[in-house]
Short mmCIF file of C-alpha atoms in Angstrom, two decimals:
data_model
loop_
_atom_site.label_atom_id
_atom_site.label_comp_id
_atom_site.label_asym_id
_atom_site.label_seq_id
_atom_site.Cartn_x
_atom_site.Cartn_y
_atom_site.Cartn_z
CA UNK A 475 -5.46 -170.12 275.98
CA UNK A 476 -2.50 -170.59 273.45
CA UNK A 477 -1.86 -173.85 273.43
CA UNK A 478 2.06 -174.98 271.69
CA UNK A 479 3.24 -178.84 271.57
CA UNK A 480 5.30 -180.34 274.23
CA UNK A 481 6.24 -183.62 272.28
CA UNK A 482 6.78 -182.82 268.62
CA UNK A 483 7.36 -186.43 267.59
CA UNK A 484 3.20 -187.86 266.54
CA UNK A 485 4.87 -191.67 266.06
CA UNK A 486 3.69 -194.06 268.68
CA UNK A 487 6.14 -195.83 270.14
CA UNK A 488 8.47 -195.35 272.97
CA UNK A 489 11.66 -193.31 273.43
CA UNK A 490 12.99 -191.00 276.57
CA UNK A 491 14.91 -188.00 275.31
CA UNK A 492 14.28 -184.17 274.38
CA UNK A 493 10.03 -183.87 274.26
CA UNK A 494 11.16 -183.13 270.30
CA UNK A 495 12.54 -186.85 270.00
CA UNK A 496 10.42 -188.91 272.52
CA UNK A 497 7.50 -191.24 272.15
CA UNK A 498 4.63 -191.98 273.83
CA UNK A 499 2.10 -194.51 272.94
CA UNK A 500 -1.32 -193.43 273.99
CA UNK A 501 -1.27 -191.13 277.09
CA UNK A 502 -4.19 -190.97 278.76
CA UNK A 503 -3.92 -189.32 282.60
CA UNK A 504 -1.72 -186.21 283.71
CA UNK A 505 -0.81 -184.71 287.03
CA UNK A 506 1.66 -181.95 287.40
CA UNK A 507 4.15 -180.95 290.17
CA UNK A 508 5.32 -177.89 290.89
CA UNK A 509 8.12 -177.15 293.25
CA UNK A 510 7.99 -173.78 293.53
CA UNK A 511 11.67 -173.71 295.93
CA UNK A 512 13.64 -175.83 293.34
CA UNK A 513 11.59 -173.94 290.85
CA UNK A 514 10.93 -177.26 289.02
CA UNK A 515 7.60 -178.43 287.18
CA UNK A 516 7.45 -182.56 286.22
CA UNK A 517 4.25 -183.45 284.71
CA UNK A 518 3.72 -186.88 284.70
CA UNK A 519 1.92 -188.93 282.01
CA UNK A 520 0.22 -192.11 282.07
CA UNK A 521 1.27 -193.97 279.01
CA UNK A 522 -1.29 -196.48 278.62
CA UNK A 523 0.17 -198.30 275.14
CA UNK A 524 3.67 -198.26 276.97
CA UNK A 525 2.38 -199.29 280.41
CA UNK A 526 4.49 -196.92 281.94
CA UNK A 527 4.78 -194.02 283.75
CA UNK A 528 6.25 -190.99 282.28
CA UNK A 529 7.92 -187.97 283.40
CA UNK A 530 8.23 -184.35 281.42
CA UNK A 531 10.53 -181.95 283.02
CA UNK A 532 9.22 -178.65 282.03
CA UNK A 533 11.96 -177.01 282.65
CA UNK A 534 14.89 -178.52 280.33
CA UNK A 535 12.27 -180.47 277.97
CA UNK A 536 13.07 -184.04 278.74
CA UNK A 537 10.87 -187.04 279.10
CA UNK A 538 11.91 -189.90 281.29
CA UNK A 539 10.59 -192.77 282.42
CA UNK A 540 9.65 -193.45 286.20
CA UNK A 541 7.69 -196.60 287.26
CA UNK A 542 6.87 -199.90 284.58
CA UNK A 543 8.97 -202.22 282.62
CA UNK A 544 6.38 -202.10 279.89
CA UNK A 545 5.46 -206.03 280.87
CA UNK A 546 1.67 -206.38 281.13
CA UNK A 547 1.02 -207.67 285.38
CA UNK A 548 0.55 -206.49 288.99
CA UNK A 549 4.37 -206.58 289.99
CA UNK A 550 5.37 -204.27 292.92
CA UNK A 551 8.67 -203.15 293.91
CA UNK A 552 11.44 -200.84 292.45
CA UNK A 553 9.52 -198.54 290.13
CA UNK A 554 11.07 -199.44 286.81
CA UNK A 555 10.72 -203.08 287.62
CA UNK A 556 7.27 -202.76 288.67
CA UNK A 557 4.27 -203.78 285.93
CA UNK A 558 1.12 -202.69 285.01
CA UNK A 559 -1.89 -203.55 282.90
CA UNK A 560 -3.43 -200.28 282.17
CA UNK A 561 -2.37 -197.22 283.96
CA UNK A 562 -5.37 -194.90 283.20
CA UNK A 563 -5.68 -191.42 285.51
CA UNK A 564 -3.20 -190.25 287.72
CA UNK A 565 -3.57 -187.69 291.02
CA UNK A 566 -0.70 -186.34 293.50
CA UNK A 567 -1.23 -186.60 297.40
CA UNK A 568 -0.41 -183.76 299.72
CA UNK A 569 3.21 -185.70 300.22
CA UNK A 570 3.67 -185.81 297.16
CA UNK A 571 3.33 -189.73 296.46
CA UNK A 572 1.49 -190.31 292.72
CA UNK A 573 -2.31 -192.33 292.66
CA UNK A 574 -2.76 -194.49 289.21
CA UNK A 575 -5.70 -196.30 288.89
CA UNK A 576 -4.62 -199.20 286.73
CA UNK A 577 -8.09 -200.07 284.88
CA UNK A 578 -7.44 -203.70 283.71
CA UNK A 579 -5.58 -204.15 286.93
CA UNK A 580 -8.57 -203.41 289.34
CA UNK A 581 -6.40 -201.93 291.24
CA UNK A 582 -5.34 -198.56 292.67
CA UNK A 583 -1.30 -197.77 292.64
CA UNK A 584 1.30 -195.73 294.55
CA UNK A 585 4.34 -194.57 293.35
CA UNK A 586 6.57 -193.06 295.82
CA UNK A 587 8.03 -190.48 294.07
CA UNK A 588 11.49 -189.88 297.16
CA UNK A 589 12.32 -193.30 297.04
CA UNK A 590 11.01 -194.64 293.60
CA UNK A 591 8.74 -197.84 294.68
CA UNK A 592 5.33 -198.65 293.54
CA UNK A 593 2.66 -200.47 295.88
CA UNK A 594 -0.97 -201.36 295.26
CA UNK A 595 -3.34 -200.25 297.47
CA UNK A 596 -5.30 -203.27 299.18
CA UNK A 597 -8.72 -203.69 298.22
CA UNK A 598 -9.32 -204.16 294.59
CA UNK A 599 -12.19 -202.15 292.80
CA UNK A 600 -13.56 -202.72 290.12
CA UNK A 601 -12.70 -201.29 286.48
CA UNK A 602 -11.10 -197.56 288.33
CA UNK A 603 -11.12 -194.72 286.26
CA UNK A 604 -10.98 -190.96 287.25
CA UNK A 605 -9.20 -190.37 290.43
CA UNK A 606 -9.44 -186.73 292.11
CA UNK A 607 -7.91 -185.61 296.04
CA UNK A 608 -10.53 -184.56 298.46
CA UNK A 609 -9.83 -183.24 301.73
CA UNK A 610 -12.59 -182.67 304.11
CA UNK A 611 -13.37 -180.75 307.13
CA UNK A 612 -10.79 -181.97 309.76
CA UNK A 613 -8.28 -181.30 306.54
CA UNK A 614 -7.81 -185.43 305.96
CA UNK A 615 -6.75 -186.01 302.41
CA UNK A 616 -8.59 -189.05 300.79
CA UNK A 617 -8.74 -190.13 296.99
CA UNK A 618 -12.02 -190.16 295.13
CA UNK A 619 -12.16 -192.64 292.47
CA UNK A 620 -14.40 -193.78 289.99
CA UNK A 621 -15.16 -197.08 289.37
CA UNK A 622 -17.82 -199.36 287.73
CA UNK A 623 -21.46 -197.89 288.61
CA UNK A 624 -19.57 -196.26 291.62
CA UNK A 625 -17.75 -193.87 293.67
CA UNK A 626 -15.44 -194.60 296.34
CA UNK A 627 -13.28 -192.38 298.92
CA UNK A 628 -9.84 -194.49 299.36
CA UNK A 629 -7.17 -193.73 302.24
CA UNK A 630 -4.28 -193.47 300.24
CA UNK A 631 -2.59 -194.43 303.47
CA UNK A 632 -4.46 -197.65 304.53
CA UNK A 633 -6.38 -198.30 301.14
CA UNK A 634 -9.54 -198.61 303.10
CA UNK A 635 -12.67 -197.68 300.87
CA UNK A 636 -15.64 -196.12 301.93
CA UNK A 637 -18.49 -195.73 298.84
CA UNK A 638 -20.02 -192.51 298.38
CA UNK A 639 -22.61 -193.72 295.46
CA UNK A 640 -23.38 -196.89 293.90
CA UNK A 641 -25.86 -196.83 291.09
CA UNK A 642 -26.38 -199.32 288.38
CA UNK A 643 -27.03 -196.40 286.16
CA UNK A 644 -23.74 -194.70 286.78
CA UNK A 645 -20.49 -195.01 284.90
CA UNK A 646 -18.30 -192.28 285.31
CA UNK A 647 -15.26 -191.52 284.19
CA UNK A 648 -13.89 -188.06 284.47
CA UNK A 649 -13.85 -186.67 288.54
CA UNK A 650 -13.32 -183.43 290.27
CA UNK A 651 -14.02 -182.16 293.60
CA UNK A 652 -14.61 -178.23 294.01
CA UNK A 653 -12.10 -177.84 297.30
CA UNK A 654 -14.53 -174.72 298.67
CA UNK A 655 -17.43 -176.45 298.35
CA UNK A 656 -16.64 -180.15 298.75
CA UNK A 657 -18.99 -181.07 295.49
CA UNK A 658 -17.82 -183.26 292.96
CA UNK A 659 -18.38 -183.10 289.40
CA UNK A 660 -18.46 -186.54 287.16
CA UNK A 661 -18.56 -187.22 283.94
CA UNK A 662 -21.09 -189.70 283.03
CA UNK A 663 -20.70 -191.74 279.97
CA UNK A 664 -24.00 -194.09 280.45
CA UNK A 665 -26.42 -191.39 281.16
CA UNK A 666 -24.29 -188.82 278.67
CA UNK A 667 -24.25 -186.12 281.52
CA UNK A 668 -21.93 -183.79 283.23
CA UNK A 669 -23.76 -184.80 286.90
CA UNK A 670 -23.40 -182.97 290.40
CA UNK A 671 -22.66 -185.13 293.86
CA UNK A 672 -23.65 -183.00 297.03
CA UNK A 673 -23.16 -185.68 300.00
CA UNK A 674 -25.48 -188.31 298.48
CA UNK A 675 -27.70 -186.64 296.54
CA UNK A 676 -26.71 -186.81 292.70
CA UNK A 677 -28.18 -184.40 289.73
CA UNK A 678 -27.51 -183.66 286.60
CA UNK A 679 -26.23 -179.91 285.34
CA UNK A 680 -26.76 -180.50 281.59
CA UNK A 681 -27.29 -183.52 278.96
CA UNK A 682 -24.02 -183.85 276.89
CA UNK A 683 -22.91 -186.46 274.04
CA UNK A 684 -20.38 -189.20 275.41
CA UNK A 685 -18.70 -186.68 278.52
CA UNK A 686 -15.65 -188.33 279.79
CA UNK A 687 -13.55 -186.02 281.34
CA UNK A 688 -13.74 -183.20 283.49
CA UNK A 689 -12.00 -180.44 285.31
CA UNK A 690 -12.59 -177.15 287.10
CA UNK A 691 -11.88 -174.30 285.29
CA UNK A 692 -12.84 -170.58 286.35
CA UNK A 693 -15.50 -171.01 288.27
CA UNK A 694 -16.59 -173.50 285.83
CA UNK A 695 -16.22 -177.20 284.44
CA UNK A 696 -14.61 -178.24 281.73
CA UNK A 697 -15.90 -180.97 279.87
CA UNK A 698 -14.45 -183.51 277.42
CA UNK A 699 -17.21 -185.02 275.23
CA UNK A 700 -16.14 -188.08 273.11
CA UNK A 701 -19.41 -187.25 271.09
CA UNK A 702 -18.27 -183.38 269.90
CA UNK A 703 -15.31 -182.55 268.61
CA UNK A 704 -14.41 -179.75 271.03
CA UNK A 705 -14.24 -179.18 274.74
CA UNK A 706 -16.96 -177.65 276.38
CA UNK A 707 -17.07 -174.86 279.04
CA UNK A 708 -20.46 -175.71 281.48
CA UNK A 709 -21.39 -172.97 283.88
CA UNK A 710 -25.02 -173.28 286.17
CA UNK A 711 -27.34 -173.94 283.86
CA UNK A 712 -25.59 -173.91 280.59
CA UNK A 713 -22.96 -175.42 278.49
CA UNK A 714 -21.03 -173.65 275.84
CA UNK A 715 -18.33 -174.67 273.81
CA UNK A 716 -14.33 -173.66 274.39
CA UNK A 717 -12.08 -172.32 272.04
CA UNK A 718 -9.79 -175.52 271.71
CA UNK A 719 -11.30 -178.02 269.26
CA UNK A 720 -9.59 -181.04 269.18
CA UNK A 721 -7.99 -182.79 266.24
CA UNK A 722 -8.69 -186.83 266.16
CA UNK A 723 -5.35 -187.20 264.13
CA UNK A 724 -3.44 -185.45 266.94
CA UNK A 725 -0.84 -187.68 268.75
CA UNK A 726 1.47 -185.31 270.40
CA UNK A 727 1.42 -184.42 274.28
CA UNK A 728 -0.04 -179.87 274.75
CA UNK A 729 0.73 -177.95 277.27
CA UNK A 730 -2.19 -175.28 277.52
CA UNK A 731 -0.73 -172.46 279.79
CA UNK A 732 -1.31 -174.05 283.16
CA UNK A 733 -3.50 -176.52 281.75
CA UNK A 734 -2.04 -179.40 280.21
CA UNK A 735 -3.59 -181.83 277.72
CA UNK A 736 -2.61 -184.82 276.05
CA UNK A 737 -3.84 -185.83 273.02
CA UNK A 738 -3.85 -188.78 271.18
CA UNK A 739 -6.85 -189.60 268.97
CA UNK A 740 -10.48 -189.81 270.38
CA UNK A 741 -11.37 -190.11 273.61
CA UNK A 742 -10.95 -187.20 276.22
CA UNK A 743 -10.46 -188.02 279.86
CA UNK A 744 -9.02 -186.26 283.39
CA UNK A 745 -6.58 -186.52 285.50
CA UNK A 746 -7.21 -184.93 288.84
CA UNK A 747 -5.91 -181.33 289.45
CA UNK A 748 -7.29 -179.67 286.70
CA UNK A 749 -4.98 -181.23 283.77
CA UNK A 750 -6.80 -182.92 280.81
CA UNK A 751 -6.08 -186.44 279.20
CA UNK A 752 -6.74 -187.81 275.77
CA UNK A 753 -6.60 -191.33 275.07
CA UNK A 754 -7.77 -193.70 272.21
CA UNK A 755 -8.94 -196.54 274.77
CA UNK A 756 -12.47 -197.06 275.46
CA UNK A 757 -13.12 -198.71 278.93
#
């Protein structure tokens, strides 16, 4: 697709304004929201450097901020008192509240979009990282996170964790679920896969590089690898490289049709929903 610039500004640093004046200061996870009777879209960034969460109305072209104080803790409360150590991946719940998995925090957050609080989930995990909605049969929505040589279903409700897969040999980072079939794709940074989880039984669909992020994509997956300097387009079997290479020097926030993708220097990650994430941290 054609892809065009939402933030113009490459500086790091941090500013709210028009996208062509504002700053971010490595954004790393995305999830947009589309409200189809206001006709309003908000994509919301993760801005790691900042520690903040950021808004882009795509409608009039101005970023905001909407939960952190940029301090560096676990705070709760109002969301632009509220702290964080390192937002990372972001997802939206069926109501509407926004998931963060705050990395360093071991933690998984809620920010209540209608009345503009963040919580943390009880029950820490360990090290979080991709976070993907999965809804099963009786049409309950749960979170799927990754975590530390794991993968956990979380109530966004209660916070209670069930584990799906623990394996010393797994560190995933990039997450998505398939909604028709209930599969879930992860990207898999130790064993430099792109791997396939049916119930319990895991296998890889093709060796990659350093894969960190994924997303469904036409029937396919979409794969960020760290180790090749373009995305990659996997169907059954194969793997062959999109049309977007991306540009290590590139510090500005794209918006790829209904796709968006921020970039910021090397490493690619997900957020849930299909929307791509670049961010210089390794974790």
């Amino acid at each position: 697709g054609i892809c065009r610039s939402l933030v113009a500004d490459k500086r790091r640093g941090f500013l709210d304004g028009p996208v062509g004046d504002a700053m971010f200061n490595s954004p790393a996870g995305l999830a947009l929201l589309e409200k189809s009777k206001l006709r309003r879209r908000l994509l919301y960034v993760a801005d790691v450097g900042n520690r903040r969460i950021r808004a882009i109305d795509l409608n009039n072209g101005v970023v905001s901020t909407v939960a952190g104080n940029g301090a560096t803790g676990s705070t709760d409360g109002a969301a632009l008192e509220a702290e964080f150590s390192f937002p990372f991946f972001l997802t939206l719940t069926p109501d509407e509240m926004l998931l963060i998995t705050d990395f360093h925090g071991n933690s998984v957050r809620m920010l209540h979009l209608a009345d503009e609080r963040v919580v943390t989930l009880p029950n820490a995990l360990t090290a979080p990282t991709g976070i993907a909605m999965s809804v099963d049969a009786a049409s309950r929505a749960s979170a799927l996170v990754a975590s530390r040589n794991a993968i956990h279903l979380v109530d966004p409700r209660s916070g209670d964790i069930s584990t799906v897969l623990s394996s010393e040999a797994l560190h995933a980072r990039g997450v998505a679920t398939d909604a028709a079939t209930g599969n879930i794709y992860l990207a898999d940074v130790s064993g430099h896969a792109l791997r396939q989880l049916v119930g319990t039984h895991l296998t890889t669909v093709v060796q990659l590089s350093v894969p960190v992020g994924v997303a469904l994509l036409n029937k396919g997956v979409l794969v960020a690898d760290q180790g090749a300097p373009a995305l990659q387009f996997v169907t059954v079997g194969d793997a062959v490289m999109f049309t977007r290479a991306l540009d290590e020097q590139t510090a500005a926030i794209d918006y790829c049709g209904t796709h968006a993708v921020a970039a910021v220097t090397r490493q690619l990650s997900t957020s849930p929903c299909g929307r791509l994430a670049q961010s210089e941290h390794s974790a």
